[in-house]
CSV table of N, CA and C in Angstrom, one decimal:
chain,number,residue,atom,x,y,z
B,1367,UNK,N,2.0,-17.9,4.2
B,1367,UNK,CA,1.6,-16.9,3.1
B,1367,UNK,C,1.5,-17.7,1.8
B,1368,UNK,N,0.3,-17.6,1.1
B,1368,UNK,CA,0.3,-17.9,0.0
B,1368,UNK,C,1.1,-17.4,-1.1
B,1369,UNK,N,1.9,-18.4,-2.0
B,1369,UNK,CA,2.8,-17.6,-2.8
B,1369,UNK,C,1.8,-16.4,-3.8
B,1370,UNK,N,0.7,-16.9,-4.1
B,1370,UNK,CA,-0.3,-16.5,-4.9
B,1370,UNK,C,-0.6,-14.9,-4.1
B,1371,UNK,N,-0.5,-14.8,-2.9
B,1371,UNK,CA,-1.4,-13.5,-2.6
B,1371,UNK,C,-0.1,-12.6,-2.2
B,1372,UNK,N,1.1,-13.1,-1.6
B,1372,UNK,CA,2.2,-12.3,-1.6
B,1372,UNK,C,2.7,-12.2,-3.0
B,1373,UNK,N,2.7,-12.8,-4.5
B,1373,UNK,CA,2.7,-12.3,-5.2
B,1373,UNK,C,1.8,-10.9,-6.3
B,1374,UNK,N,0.8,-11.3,-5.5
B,1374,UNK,CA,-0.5,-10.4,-6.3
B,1374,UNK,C,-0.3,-9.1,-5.3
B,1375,UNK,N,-0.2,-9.2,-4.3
B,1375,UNK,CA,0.7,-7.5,-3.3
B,1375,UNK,C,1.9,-7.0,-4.1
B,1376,UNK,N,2.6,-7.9,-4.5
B,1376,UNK,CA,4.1,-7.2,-5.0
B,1376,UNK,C,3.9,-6.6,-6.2
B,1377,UNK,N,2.8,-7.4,-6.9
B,1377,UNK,CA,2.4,-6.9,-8.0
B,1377,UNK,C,1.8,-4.9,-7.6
B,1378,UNK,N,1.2,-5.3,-7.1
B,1378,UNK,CA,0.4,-4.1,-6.8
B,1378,UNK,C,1.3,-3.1,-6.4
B,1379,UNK,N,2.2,-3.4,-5.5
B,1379,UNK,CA,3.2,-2.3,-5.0
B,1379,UNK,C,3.7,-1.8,-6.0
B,1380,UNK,N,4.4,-2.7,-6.9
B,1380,UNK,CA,5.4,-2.5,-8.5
B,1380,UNK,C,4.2,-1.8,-9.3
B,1381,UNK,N,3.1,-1.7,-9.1
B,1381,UNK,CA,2.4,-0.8,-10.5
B,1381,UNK,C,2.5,0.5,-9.6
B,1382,UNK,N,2.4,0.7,-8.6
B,1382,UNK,CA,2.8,2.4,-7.7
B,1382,UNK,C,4.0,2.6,-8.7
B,1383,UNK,N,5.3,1.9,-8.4
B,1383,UNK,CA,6.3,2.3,-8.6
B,1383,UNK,C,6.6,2.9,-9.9
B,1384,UNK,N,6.2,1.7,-11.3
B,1384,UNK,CA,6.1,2.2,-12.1
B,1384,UNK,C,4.6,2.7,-12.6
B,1385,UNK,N,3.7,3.7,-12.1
B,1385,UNK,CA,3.0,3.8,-12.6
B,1385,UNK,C,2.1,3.5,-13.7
B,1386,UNK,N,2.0,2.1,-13.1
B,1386,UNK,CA,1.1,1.2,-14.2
B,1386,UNK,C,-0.2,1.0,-14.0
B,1387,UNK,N,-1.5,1.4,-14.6
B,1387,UNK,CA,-2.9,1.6,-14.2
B,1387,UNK,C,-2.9,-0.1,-14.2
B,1388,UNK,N,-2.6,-0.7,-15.3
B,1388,UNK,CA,-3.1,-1.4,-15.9
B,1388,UNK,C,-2.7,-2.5,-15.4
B,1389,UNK,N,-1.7,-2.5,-14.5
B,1389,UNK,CA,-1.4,-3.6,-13.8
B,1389,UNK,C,-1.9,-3.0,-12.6
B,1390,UNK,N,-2.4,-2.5,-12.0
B,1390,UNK,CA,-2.6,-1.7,-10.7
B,1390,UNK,C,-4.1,-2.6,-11.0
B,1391,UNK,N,-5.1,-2.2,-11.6
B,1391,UNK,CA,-6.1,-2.6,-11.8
B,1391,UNK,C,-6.5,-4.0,-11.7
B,1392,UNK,N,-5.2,-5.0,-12.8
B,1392,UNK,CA,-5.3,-6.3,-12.7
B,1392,UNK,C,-5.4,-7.1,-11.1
B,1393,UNK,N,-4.9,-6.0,-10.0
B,1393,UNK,CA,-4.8,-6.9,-8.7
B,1393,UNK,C,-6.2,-6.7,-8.0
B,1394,UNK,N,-7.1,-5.8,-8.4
B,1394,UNK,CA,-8.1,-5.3,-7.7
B,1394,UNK,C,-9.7,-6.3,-8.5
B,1395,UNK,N,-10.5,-6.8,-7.5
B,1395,UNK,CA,-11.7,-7.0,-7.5
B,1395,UNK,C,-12.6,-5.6,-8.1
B,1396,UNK,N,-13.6,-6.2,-8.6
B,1396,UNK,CA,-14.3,-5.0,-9.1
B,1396,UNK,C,-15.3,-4.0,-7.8
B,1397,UNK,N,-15.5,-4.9,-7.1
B,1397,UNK,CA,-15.7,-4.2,-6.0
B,1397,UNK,C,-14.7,-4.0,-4.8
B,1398,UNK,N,-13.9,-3.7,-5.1
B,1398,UNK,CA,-12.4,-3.5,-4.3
B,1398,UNK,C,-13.1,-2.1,-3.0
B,1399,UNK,N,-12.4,-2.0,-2.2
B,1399,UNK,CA,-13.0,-0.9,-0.9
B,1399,UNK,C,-11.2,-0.7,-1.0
B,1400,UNK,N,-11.3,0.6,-0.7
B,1400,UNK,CA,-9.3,0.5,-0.2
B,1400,UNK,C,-9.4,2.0,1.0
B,1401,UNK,N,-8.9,1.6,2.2
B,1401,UNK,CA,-9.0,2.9,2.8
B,1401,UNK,C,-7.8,2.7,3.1
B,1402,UNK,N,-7.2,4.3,2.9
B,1402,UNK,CA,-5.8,4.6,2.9
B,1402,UNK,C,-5.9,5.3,4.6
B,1403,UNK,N,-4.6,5.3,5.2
B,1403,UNK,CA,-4.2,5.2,6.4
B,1403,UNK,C,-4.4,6.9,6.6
B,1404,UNK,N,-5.0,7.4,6.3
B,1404,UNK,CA,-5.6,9.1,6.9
B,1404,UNK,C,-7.0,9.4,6.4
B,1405,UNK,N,-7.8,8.0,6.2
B,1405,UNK,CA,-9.4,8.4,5.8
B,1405,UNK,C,-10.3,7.9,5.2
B,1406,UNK,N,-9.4,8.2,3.8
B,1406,UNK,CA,-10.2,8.6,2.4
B,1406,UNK,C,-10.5,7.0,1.8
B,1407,UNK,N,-11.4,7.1,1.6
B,1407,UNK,CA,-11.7,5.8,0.9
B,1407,UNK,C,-12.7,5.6,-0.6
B,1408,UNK,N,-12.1,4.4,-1.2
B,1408,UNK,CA,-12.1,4.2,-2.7
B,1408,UNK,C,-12.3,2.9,-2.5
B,1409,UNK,N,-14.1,3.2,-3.2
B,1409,UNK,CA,-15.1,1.8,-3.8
B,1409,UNK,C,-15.2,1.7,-4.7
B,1410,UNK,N,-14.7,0.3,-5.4
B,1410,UNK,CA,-15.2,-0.1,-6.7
B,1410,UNK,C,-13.9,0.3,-7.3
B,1411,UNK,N,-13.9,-0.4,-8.5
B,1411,UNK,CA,-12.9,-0.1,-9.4
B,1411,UNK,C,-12.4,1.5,-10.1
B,1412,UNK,N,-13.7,2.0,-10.1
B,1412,UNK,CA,-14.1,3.4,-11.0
B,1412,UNK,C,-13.1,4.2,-10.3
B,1413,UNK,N,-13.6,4.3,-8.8
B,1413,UNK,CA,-12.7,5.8,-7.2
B,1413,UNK,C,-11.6,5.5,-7.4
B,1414,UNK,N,-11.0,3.8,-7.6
B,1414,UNK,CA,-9.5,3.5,-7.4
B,1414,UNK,C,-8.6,3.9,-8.8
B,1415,UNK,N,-9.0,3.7,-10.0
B,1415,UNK,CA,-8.5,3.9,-11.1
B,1415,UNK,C,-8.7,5.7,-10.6
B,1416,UNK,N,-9.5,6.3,-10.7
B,1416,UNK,CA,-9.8,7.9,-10.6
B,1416,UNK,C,-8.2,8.5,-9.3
B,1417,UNK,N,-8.0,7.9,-8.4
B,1417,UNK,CA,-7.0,8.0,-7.2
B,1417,UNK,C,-5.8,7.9,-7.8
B,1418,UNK,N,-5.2,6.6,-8.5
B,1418,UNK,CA,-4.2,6.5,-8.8
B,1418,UNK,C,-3.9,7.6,-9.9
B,1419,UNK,N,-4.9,7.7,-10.9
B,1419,UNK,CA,-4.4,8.3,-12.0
B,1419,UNK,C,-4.0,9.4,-11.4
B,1420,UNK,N,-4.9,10.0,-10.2
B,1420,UNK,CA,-4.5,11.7,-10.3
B,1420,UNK,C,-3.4,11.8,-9.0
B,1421,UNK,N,-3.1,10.6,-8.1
B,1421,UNK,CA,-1.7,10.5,-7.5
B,1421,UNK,C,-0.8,10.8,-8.5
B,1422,UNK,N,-0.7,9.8,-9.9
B,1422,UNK,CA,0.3,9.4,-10.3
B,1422,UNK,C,0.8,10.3,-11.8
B,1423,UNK,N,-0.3,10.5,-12.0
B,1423,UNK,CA,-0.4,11.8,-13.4
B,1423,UNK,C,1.1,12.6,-13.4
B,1424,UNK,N,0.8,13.5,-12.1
B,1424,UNK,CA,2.2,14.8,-12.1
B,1424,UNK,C,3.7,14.2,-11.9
B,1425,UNK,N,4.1,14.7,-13.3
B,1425,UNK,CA,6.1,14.0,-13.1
B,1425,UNK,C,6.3,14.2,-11.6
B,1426,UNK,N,6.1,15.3,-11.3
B,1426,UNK,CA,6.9,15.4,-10.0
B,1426,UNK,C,6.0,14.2,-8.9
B,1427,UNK,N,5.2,14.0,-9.0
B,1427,UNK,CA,4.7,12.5,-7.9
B,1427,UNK,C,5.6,11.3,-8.2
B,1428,UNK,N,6.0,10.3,-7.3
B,1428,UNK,CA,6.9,9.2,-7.9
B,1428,UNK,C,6.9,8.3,-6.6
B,1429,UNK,N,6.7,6.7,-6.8
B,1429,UNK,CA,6.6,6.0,-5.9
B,1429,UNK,C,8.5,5.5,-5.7
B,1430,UNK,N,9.2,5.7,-5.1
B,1430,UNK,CA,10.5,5.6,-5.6
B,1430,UNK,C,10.4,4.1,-5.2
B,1431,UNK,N,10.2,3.8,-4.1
B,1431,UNK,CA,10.4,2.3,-3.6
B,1431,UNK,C,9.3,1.9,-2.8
B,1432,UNK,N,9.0,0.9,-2.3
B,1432,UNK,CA,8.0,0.0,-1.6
B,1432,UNK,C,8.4,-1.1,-1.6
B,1433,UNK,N,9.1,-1.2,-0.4
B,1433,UNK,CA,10.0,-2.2,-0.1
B,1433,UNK,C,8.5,-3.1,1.5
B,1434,UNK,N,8.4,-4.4,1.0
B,1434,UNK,CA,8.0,-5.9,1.7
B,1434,UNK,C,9.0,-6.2,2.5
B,1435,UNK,N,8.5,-5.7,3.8
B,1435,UNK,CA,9.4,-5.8,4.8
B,1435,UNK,C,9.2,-7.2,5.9
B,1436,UNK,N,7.7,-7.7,6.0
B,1436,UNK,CA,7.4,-9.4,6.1
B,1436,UNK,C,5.8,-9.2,5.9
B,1437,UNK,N,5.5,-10.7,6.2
B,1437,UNK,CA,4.0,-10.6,5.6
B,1437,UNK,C,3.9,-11.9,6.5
B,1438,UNK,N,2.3,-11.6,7.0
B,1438,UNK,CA,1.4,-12.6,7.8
B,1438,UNK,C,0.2,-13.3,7.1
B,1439,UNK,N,-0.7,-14.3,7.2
B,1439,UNK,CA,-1.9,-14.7,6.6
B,1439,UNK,C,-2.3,-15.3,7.7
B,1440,UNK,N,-3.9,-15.2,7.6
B,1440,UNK,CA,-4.9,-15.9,7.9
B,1440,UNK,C,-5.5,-16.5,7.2
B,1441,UNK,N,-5.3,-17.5,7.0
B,1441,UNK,CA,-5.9,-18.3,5.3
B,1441,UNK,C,-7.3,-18.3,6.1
B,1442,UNK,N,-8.0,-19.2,7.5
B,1442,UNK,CA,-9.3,-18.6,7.5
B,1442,UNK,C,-9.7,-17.7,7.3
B,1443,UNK,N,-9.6,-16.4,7.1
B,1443,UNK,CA,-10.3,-15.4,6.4
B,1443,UNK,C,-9.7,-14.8,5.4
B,1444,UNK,N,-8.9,-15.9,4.5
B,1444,UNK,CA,-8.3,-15.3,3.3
B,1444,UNK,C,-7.9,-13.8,3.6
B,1445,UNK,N,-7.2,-13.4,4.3
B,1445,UNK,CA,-6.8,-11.8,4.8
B,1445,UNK,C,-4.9,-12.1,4.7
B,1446,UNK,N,-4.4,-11.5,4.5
B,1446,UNK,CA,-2.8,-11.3,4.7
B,1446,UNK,C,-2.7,-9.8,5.7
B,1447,UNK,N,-1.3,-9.7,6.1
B,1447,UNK,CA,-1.2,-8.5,6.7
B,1447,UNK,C,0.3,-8.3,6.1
B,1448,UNK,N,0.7,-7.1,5.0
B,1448,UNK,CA,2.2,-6.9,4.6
B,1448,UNK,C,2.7,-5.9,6.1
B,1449,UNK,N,4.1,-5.7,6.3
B,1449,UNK,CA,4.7,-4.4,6.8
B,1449,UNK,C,5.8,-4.1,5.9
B,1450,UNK,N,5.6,-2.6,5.3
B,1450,UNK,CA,6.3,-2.6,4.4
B,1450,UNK,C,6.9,-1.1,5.0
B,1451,UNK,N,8.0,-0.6,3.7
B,1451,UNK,CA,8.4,0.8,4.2
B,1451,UNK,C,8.1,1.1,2.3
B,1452,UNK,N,7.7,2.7,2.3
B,1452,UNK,CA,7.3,3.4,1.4
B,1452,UNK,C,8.4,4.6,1.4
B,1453,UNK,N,9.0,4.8,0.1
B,1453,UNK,CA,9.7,5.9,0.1
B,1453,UNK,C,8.8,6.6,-1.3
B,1454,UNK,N,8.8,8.1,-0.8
B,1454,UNK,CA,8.0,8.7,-2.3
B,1454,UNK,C,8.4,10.2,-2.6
B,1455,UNK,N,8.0,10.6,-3.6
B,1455,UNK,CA,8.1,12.1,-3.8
B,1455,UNK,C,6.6,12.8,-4.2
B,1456,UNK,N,6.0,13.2,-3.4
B,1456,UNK,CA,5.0,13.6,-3.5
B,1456,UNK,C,4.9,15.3,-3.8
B,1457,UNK,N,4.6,15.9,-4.7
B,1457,UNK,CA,4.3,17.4,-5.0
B,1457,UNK,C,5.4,18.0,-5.0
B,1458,UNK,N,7.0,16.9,-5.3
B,1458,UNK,CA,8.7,17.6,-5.5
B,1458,UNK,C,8.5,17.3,-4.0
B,1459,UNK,N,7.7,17.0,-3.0
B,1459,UNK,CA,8.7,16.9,-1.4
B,1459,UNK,C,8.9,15.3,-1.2
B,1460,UNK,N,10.2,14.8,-0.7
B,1460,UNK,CA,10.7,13.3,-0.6
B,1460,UNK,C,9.7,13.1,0.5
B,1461,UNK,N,9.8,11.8,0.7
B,1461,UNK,CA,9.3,11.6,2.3
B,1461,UNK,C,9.3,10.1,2.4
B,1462,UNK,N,8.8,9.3,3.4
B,1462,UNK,CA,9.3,8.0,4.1
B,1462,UNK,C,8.7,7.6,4.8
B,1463,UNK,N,7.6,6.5,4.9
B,1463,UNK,CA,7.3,6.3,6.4
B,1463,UNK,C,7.1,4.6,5.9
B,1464,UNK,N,6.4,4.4,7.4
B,1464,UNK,CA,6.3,2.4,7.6
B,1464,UNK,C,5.3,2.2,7.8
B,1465,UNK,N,4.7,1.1,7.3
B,1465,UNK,CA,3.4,1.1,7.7
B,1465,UNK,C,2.4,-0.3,6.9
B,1466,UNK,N,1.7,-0.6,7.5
B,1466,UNK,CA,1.0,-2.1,7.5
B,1466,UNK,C,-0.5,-1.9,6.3
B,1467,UNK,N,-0.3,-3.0,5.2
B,1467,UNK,CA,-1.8,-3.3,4.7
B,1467,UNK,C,-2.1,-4.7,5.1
B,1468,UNK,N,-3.7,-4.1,5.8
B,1468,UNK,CA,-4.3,-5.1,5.7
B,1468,UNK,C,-5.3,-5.8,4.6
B,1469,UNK,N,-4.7,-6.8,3.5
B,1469,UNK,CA,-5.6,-7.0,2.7
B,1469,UNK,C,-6.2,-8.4,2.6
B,1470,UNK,N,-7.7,-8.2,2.4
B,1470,UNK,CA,-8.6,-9.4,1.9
B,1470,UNK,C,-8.7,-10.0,0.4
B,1471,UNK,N,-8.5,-10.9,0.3
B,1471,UNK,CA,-8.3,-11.4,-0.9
B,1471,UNK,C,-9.9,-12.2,-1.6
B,1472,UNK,N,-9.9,-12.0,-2.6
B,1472,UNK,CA,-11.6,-12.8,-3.3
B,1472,UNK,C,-11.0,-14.3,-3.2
B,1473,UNK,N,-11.9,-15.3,-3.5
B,1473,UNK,CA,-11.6,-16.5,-4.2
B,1473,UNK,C,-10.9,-16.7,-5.5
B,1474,UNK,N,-11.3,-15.7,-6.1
B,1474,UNK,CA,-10.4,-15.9,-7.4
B,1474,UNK,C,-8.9,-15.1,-7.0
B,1475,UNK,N,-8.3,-14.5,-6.0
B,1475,UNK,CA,-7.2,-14.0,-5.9
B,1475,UNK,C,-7.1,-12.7,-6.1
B,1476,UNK,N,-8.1,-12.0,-6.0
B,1476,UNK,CA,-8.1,-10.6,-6.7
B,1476,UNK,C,-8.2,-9.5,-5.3
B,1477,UNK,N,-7.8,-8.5,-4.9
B,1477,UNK,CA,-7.6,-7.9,-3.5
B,1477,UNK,C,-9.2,-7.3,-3.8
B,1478,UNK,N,-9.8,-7.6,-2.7
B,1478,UNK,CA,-11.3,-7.0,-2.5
B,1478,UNK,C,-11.4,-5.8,-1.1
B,1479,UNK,N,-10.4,-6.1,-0.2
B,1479,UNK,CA,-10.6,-4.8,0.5
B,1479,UNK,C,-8.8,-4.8,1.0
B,1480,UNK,N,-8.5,-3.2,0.8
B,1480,UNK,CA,-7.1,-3.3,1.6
B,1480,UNK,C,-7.1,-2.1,3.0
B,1481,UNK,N,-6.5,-2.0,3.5
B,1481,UNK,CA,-6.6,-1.4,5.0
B,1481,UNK,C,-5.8,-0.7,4.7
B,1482,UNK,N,-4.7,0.3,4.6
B,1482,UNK,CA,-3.8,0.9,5.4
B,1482,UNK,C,-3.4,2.1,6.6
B,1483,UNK,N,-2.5,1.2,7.2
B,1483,UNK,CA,-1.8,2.0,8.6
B,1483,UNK,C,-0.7,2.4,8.5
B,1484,UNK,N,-0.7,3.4,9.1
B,1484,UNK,CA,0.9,4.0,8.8
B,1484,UNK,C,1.2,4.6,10.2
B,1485,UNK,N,2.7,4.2,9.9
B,1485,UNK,CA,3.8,4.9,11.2
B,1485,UNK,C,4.7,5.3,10.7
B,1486,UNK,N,5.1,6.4,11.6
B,1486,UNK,CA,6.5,7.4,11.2
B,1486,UNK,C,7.3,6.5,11.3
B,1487,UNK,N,8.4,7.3,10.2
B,1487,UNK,CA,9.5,5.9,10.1
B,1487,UNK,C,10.3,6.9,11.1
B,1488,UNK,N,10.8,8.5,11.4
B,1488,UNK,CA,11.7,8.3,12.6
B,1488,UNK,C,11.2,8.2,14.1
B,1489,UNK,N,11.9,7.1,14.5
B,1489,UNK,CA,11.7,6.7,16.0
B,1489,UNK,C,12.2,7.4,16.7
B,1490,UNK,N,11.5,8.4,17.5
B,1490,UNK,CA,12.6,8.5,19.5
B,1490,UNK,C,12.1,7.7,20.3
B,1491,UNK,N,12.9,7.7,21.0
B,1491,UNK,CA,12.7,7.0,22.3
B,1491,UNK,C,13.1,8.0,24.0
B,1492,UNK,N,11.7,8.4,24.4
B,1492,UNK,CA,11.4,9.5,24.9
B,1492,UNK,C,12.0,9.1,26.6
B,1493,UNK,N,12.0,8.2,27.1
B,1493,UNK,CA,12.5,7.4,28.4
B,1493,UNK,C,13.7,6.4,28.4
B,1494,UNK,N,14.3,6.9,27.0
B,1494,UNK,CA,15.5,6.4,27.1
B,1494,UNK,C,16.6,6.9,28.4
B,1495,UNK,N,17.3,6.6,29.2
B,1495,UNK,CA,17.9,6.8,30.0
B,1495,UNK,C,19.2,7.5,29.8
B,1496,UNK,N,19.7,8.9,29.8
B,1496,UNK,CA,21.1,9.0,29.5
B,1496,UNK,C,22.4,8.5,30.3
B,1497,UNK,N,23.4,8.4,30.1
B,1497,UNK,CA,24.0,7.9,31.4
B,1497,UNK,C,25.6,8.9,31.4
């Protein structure tokens, strides 16, 4: 992992947290793509600034944590993959889950497309055996 691109994700995670446009911005390419892990997707700088603001606007929204749980690269295609865990408060309801970005990085270091996947953070285990 480049220290350069796992620094420029942590960055990114920490402007969720504290609600910083303007460091949120600084990690993104001007033509940034970001598809979030249920769809919706945000091109270009304009959609992604317009998303965060109105995620992050209402007191009651709050990124509590975004915890970097390990991180992979493919320096041939300048791509990283984080797995991270997200804790948040969305509309007063808490919530939790885990889940993977995949992001591409420009030459100049700036995130030009990010991926996310998400998985429920509680696990069963349905064929566990009782004894």
């Amino acid at each position: 992992m480049t220290n350069q691109h796992d620094t420029l994700f942590a960055q990114y995670t920490q402007s969720w947290e504290n609600k910083n446009l303007t460091q949120f911005l600084a990690c993104l390419s001007d033509d940034v793509i970001i598809t979030e892990c249920f769809g919706a997707i945000y091109i270009g700088k304009t959609e992604a600034e317009e998303w965060f603001q109105h995620w992050t606007a209402p007191a009651e929204n709050q990124v509590v944590k975004w915890d970097i749980l390990a991180e992979f690269e493919d320096s041939t295609k300048n791509t990283a993959i984080f797995n991270w865990r997200f804790r948040y408060v969305y509309q007063d309801k808490p919530n939790i889950f885990e889940g993977l970005s995949q992001v591409t990085f420009s030459e100049t270091g700036k995130m030009t497309e990010l991926k996310e996947y998400e998985m429920a953070f509680d696990k069963t285990r349905p064929y566990l055996l009782s004894k």
